[in-house]
GROMACS .gro file of C-alpha atoms in nm:
model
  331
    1UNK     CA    1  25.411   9.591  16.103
    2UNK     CA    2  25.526   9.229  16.020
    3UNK     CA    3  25.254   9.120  16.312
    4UNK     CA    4  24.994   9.313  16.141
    5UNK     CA    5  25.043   9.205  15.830
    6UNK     CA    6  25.029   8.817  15.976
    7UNK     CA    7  24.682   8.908  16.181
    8UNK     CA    8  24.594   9.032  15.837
    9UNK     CA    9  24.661   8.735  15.653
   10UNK     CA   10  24.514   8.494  15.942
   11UNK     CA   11  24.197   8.676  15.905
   12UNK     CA   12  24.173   8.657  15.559
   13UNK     CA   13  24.269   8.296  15.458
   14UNK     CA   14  23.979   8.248  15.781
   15UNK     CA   15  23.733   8.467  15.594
   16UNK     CA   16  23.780   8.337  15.263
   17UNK     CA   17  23.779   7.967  15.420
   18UNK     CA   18  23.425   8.013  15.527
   19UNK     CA   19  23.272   8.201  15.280
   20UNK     CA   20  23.414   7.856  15.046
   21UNK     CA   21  23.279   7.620  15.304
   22UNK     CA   22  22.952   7.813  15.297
   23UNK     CA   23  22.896   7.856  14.917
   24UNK     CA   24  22.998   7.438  14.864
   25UNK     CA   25  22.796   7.314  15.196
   26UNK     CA   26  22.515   7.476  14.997
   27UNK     CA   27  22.551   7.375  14.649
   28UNK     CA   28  22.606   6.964  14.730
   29UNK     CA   29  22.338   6.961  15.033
   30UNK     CA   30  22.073   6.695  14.866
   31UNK     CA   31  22.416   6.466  14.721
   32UNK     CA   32  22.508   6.464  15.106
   33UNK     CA   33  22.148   6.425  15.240
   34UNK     CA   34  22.131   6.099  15.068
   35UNK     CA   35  22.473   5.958  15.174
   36UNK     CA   36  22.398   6.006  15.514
   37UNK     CA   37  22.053   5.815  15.506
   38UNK     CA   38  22.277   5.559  15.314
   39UNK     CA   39  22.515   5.542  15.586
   40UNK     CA   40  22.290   5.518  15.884
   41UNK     CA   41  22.092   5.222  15.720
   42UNK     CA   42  22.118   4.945  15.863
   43UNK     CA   43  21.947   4.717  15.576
   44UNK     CA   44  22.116   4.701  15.226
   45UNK     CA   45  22.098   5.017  14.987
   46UNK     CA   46  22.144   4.811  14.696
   47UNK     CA   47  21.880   4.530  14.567
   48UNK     CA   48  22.153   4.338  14.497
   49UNK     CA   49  22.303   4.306  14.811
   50UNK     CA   50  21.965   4.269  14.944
   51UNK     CA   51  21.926   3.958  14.675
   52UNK     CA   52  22.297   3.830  14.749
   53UNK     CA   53  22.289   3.788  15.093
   54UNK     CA   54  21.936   3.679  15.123
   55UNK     CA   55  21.814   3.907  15.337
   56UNK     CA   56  21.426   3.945  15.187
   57UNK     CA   57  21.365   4.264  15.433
   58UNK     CA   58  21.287   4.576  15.226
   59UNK     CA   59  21.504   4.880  15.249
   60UNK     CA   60  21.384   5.241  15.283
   61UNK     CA   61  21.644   5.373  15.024
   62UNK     CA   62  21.828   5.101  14.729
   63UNK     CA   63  21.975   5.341  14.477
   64UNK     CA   64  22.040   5.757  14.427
   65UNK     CA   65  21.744   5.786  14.218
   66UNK     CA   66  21.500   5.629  14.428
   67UNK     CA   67  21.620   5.795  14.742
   68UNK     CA   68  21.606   6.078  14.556
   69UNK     CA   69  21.266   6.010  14.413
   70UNK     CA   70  21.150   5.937  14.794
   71UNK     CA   71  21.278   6.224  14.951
   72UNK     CA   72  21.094   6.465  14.705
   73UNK     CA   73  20.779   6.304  14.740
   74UNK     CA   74  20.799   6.280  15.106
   75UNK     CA   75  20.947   6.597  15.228
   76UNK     CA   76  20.985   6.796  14.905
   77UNK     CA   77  21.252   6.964  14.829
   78UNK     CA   78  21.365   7.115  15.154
   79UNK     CA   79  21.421   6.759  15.270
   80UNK     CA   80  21.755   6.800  15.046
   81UNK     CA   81  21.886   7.067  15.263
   82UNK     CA   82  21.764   6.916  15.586
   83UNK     CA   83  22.062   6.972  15.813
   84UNK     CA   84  22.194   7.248  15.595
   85UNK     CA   85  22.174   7.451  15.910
   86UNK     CA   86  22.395   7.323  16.116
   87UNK     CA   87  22.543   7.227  15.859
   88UNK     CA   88  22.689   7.604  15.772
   89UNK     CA   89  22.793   7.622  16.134
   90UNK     CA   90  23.009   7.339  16.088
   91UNK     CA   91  23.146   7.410  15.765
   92UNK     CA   92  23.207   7.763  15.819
   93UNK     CA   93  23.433   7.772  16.110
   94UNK     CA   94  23.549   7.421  16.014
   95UNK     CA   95  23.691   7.521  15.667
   96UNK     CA   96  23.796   7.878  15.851
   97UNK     CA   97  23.977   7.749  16.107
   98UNK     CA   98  24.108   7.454  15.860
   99UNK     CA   99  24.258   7.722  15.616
  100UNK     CA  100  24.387   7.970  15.886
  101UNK     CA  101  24.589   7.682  16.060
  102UNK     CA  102  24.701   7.524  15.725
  103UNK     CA  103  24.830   7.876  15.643
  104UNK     CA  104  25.035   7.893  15.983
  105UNK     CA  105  25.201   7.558  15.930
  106UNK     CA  106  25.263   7.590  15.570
  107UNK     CA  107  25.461   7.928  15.624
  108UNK     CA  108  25.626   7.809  15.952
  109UNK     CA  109  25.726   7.531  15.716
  110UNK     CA  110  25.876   7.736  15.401
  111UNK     CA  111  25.985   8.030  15.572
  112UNK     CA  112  25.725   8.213  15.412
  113UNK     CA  113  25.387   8.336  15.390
  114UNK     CA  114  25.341   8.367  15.042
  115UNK     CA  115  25.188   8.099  14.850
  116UNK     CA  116  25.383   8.055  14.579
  117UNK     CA  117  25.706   7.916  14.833
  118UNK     CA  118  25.406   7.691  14.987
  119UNK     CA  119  25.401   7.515  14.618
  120UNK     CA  120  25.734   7.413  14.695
  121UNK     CA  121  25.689   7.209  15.001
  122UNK     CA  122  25.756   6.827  14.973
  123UNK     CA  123  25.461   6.646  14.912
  124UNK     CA  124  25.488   6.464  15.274
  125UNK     CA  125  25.540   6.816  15.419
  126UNK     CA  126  25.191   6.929  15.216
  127UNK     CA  127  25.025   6.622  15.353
  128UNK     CA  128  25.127   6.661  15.730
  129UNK     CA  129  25.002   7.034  15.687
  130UNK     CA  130  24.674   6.952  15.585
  131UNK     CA  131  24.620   6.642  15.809
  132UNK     CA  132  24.699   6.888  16.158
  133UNK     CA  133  24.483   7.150  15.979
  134UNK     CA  134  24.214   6.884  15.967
  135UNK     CA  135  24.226   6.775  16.290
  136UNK     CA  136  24.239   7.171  16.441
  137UNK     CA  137  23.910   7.224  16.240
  138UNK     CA  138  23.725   6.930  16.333
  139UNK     CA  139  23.759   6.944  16.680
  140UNK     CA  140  23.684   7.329  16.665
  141UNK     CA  141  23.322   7.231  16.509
  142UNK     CA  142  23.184   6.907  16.621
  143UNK     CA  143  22.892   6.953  16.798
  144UNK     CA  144  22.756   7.109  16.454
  145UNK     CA  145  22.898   6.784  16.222
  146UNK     CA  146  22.685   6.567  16.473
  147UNK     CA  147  22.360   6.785  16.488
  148UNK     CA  148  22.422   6.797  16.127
  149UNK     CA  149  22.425   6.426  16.077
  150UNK     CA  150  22.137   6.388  16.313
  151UNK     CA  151  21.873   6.661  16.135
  152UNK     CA  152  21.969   6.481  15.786
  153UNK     CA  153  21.948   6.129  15.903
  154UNK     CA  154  21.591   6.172  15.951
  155UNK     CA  155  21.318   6.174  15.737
  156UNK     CA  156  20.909   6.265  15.783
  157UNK     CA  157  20.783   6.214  16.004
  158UNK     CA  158  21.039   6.426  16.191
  159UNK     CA  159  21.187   6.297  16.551
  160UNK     CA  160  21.335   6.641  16.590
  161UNK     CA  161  21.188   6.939  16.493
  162UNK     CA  162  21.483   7.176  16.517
  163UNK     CA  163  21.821   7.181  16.612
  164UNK     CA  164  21.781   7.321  16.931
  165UNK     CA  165  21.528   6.978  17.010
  166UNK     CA  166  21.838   6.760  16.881
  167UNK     CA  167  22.070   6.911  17.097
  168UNK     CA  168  21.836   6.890  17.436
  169UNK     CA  169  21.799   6.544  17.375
  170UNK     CA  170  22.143   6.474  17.336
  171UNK     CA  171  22.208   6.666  17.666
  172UNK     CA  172  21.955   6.472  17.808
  173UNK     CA  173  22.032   6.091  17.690
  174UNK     CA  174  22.426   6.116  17.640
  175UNK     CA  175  22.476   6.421  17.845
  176UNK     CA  176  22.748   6.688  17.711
  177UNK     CA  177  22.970   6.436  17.579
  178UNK     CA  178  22.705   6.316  17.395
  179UNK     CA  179  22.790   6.624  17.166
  180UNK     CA  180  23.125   6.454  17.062
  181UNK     CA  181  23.018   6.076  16.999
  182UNK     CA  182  23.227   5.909  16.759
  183UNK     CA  183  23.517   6.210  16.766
  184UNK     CA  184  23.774   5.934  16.786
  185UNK     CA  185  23.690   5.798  16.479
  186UNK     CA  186  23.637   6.133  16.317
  187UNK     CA  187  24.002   6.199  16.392
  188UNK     CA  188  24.131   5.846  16.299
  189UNK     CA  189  23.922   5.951  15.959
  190UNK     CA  190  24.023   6.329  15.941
  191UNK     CA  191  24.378   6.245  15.920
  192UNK     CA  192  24.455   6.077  15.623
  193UNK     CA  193  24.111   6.251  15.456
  194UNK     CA  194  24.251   6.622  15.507
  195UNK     CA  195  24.616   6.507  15.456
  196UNK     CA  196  24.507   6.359  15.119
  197UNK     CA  197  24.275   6.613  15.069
  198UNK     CA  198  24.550   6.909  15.054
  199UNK     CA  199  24.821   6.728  14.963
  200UNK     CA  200  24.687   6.596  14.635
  201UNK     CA  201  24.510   6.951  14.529
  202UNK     CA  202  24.902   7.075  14.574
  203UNK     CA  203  25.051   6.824  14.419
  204UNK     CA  204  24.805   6.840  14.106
  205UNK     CA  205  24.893   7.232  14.118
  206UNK     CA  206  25.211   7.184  14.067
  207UNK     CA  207  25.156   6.949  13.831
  208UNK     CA  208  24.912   7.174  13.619
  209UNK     CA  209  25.187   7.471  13.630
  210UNK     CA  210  25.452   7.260  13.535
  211UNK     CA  211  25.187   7.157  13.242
  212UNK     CA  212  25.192   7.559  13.123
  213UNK     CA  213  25.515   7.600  13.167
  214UNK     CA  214  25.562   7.344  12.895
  215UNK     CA  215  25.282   7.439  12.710
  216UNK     CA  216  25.391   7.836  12.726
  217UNK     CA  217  25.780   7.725  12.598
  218UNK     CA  218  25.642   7.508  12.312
  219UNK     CA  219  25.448   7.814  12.188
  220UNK     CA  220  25.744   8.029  12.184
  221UNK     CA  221  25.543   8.297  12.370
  222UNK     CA  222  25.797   8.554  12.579
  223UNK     CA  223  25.463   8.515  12.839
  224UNK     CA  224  25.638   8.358  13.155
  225UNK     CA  225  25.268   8.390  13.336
  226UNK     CA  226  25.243   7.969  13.418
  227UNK     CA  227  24.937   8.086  13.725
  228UNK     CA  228  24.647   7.814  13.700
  229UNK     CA  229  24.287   7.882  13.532
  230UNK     CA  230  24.019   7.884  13.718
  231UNK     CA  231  23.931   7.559  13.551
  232UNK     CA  232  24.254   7.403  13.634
  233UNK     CA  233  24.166   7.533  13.976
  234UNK     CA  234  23.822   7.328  13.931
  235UNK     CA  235  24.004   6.983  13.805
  236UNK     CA  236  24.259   7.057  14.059
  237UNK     CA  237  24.005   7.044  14.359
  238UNK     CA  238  23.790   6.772  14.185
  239UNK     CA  239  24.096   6.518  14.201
  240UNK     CA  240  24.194   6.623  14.534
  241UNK     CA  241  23.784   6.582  14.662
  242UNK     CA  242  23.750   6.267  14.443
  243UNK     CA  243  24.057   6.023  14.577
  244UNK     CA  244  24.035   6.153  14.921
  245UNK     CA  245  23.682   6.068  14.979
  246UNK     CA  246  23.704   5.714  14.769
  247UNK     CA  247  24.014   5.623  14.998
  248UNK     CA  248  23.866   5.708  15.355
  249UNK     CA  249  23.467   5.624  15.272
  250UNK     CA  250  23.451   5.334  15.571
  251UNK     CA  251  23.595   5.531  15.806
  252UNK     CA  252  23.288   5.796  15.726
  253UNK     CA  253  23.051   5.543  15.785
  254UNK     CA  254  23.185   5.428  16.107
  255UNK     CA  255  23.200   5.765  16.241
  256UNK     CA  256  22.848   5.843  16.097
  257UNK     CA  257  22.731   5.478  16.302
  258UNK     CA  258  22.897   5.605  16.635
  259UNK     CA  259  22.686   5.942  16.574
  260UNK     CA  260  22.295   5.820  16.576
  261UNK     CA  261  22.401   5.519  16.855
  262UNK     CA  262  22.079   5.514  17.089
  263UNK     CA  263  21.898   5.844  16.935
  264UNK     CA  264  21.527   5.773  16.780
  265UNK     CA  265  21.478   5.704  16.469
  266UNK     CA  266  21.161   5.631  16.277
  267UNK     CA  267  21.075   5.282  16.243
  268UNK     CA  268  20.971   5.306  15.860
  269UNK     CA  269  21.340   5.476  15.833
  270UNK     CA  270  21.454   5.039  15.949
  271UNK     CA  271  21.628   4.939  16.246
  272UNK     CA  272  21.743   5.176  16.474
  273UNK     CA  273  22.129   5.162  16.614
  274UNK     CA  274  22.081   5.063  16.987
  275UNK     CA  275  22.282   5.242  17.220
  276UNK     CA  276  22.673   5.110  17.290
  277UNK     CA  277  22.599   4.879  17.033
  278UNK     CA  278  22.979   4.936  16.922
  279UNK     CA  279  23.239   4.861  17.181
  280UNK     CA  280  23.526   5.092  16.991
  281UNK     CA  281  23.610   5.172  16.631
  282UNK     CA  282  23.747   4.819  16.550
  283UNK     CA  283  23.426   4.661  16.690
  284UNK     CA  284  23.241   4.854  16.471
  285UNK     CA  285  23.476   4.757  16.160
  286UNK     CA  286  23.412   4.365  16.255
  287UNK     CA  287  22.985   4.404  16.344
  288UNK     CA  288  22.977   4.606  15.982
  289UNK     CA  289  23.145   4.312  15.801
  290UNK     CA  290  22.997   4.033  16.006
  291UNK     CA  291  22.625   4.166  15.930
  292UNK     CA  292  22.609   4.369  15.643
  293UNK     CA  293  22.931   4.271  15.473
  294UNK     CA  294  23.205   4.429  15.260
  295UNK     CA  295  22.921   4.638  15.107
  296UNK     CA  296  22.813   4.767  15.463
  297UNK     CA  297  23.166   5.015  15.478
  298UNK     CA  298  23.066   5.122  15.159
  299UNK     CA  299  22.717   5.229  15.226
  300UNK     CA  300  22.647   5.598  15.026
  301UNK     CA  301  22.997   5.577  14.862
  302UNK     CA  302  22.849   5.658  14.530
  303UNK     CA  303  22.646   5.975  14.647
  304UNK     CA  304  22.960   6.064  14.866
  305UNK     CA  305  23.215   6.049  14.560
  306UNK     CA  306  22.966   6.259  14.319
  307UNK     CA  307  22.936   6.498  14.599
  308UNK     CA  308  23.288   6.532  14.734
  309UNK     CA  309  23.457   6.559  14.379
  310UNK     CA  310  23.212   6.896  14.304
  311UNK     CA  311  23.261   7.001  14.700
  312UNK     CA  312  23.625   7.006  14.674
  313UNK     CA  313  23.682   7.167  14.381
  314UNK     CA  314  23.411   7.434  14.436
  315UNK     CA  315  23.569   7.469  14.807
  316UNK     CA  316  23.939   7.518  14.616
  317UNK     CA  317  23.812   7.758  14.358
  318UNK     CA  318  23.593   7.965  14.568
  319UNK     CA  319  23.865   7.943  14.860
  320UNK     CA  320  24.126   8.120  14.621
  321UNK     CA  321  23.885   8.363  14.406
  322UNK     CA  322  23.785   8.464  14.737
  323UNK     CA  323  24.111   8.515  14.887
  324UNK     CA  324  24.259   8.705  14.590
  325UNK     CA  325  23.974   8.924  14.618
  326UNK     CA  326  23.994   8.992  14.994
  327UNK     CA  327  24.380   9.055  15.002
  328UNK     CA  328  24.289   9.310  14.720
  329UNK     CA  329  24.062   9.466  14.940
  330UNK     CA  330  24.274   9.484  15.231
  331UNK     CA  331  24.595   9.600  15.058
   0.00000   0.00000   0.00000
C-alpha cells in the first residue's frame, strides 16, 4: 500500500509538473522569442552600446519594442510562438521530471512525503533539492531546449522549416552529439538557477505563512488556517522567477552561444556564430567581454526578467492548483 501510494504521488507531482510547464511555456512564448534573438546577436541590442563602443554597424533588434514591432510585421504573430513546439516537449517532461525528482529528494530529506514537513527543510537543504532536480530535468529534455532555441532564433526568411529539418541538419553537421551542444554550460547554469529557483519560492512561503500567522493572531480570530492565497502563491513564484533569472542571465547567454555554433543563420539576422568559435565555457566568458563587452552577458536580460518573473509564478501557482486538484481526484 505504502508503494502505491508513493507511485501515486510520483505520478501526480509529474502530471501536475507538466500540465504547469505547458500552460506557462505558452503564456510567456513572444517575452522568450525576443530574448533569444537578443542572445544570439552578435551586434549590440541597445543603440547605446552601439553609440558607446563605436561600432556604427546596424543591429537587427535594439530594444523590446522594436523587436517586437519587427517580429509582427515580419512574421506576424505566430513568429511569437516560433519554437513553442518544441518548446512544450521540453517544458513538459522538463518541469515533470523536475517536480517528480524534487518530490523524491525533498521527502527522502524530511522523512516525509507531505508538503507541509518539506516547508521545514533548511534553506540549504531546499536549495540542494531543487539544484539535483534541475539538473535530472535538463538532461532528461535537451534535445527539445536546443531545437527550441534553434526554431526561435530564426526569423523570415526561415532556414528551417520544421523541427524535424532542424534536427536532420544537426544530425548531419554535428552528428548526434550535436543534439547536446552547450549541455555543460546548461548544467554549470542549471545549478545555481533551479537551486535558487526552489529555494527562494520556499523560503518566501514560509515567509508569507509566518506573515498570516501574525496577521491571523493580531486579529484575534480562533482561525488557525495560515495556508497561502493563491496570490501569495503568485508573488511567491514571481520572486523566486525574478532573482533567479537576474542572478544566472550570462550563463543563459553562453549556453544559448554554444547552441547556434556553426548552424545557418540569415545574413539580415547579422553575423553568424562560426563553428568551434568557443574553445570551452570560460573562452566564451573572455570572447563575450573582449568583443561585445560587459553588455554582451547581458544580452535579452530585460525580456528574460519580464518573462521569467510571470513564468515562475504562473509555473508555482498552476503547479499547486493543479496538484491539489489531481490528489483530489485520485483519493
Amino acid at each position: 500500500m505504502e508503494e502505491r501510494g508513493q507511485l501515486k504521488r510520483a505520478l501526480t507531482e509529474a502530471t501536475a509538473g507538466a500540465i504547469a510547464g505547458a500552460i506557462s511555456r505558452t503564456v510567456t512564448s513572444p517575452l522568450d522569442v525576443i530574448k533569444i534573438r537578443f542572445q544570439v546577436q552578435l551586434e549590440p541590442t541597445s543603440s547605446w552600446t552601439l553609440l558607446q563602443r563605436e561600432l556604427y554597424k546596424p543591429s537587427k533588434y535594439t530594444g523590446i519594442l522594436q523587436a517586437a514591432r519587427d517580429i509582427y510585421l515580419e512574421e506576424g504573430l505566430p513568429g511569437f510562438w516560433r519554437g513553442n513546439v518544441p518548446a512544450l516537449l521540453m517544458y513538459m517532461p522538463y518541469t515533470a521530471i523536475q517536480f517528480m525528482v524534487l518530490h523524491k529528494l525533498k521527502s527522502f530529506a524530511a522523512g516525509s512525503s507531505k508538503t507541509e514537513d518539506h516547508l521545514q527543510l533548511s534553506p540549504y537543504l531546499s536549495y540542494l533539492s531543487g539544484a539535483l532536480a534541475g539538473c535530472a530535468a535538463t538532461v532528461g529534455s535537451y534535445p527539445f531546449d536546443l531545437l527550441r532555441t534553434i526554431l526561435a532564433s530564426q526569423g523570415e526568411p526561415k532556414v528551417y522549416s520544421s523541427m524535424r529539418s532542424a534536427f536532420v541538419d544537426i544530425i548531419k553537421t554535428r552528428g548526434a552529439r550535436g543534439l547536446y551542444a552547450g549541455l555543460g554550460p546548461t548544467l554549470v547554469e542549471i545549478i545555481p538557477y533551479a537551486g535558487l529557483q526552489f529555494g527562494t519560492y520556499d523560503t518566501c512561503k514560509r515567509w508569507m505563512m509566518s506573515w498570516n500567522r501574525y496577521r491571523l493572531s493580531n486579529l484575534s480570530s480562533s482561525r488557525s488556517n495560515n495556508s497561502l492565497s493563491s496570490f501569495q502563491l503568485f508573488l511567491c513564484g514571481f520572486a523566486a522567477g525574478t532573482f533567479s533569472k537576474a542572478v544566472c542571465h550570462p550563463l543563459d547567454v553562453v549556453k544559448k552561444r554554444f547552441q547556434i555554433e556553426g548552424l545557418q543563420r540569415h545574413p539580415k539576422y547579422g553575423a553568424r556564430l562560426e563553428n568551434r568559435s568557443y574553445k570551452n565555457m570560460f573562452d566564451a566568458v573572455k570572447q563575450i567581454l573582449r568583443k561585445e563587452g560587459w553588455p554582451g552577458l547581458y544580452k535579452g536580460l530585460y525580456p528574460s526578467i519580464i518573462k521569467s518573473a510571470p513564468a515562475g509564478a504562473v509555473t508555482f501557482v498552476a503547479y499547486e492548483y493543479t496538484s491539489d486538484w489531481l490528489e483530489s481526484l485520485v483519493s
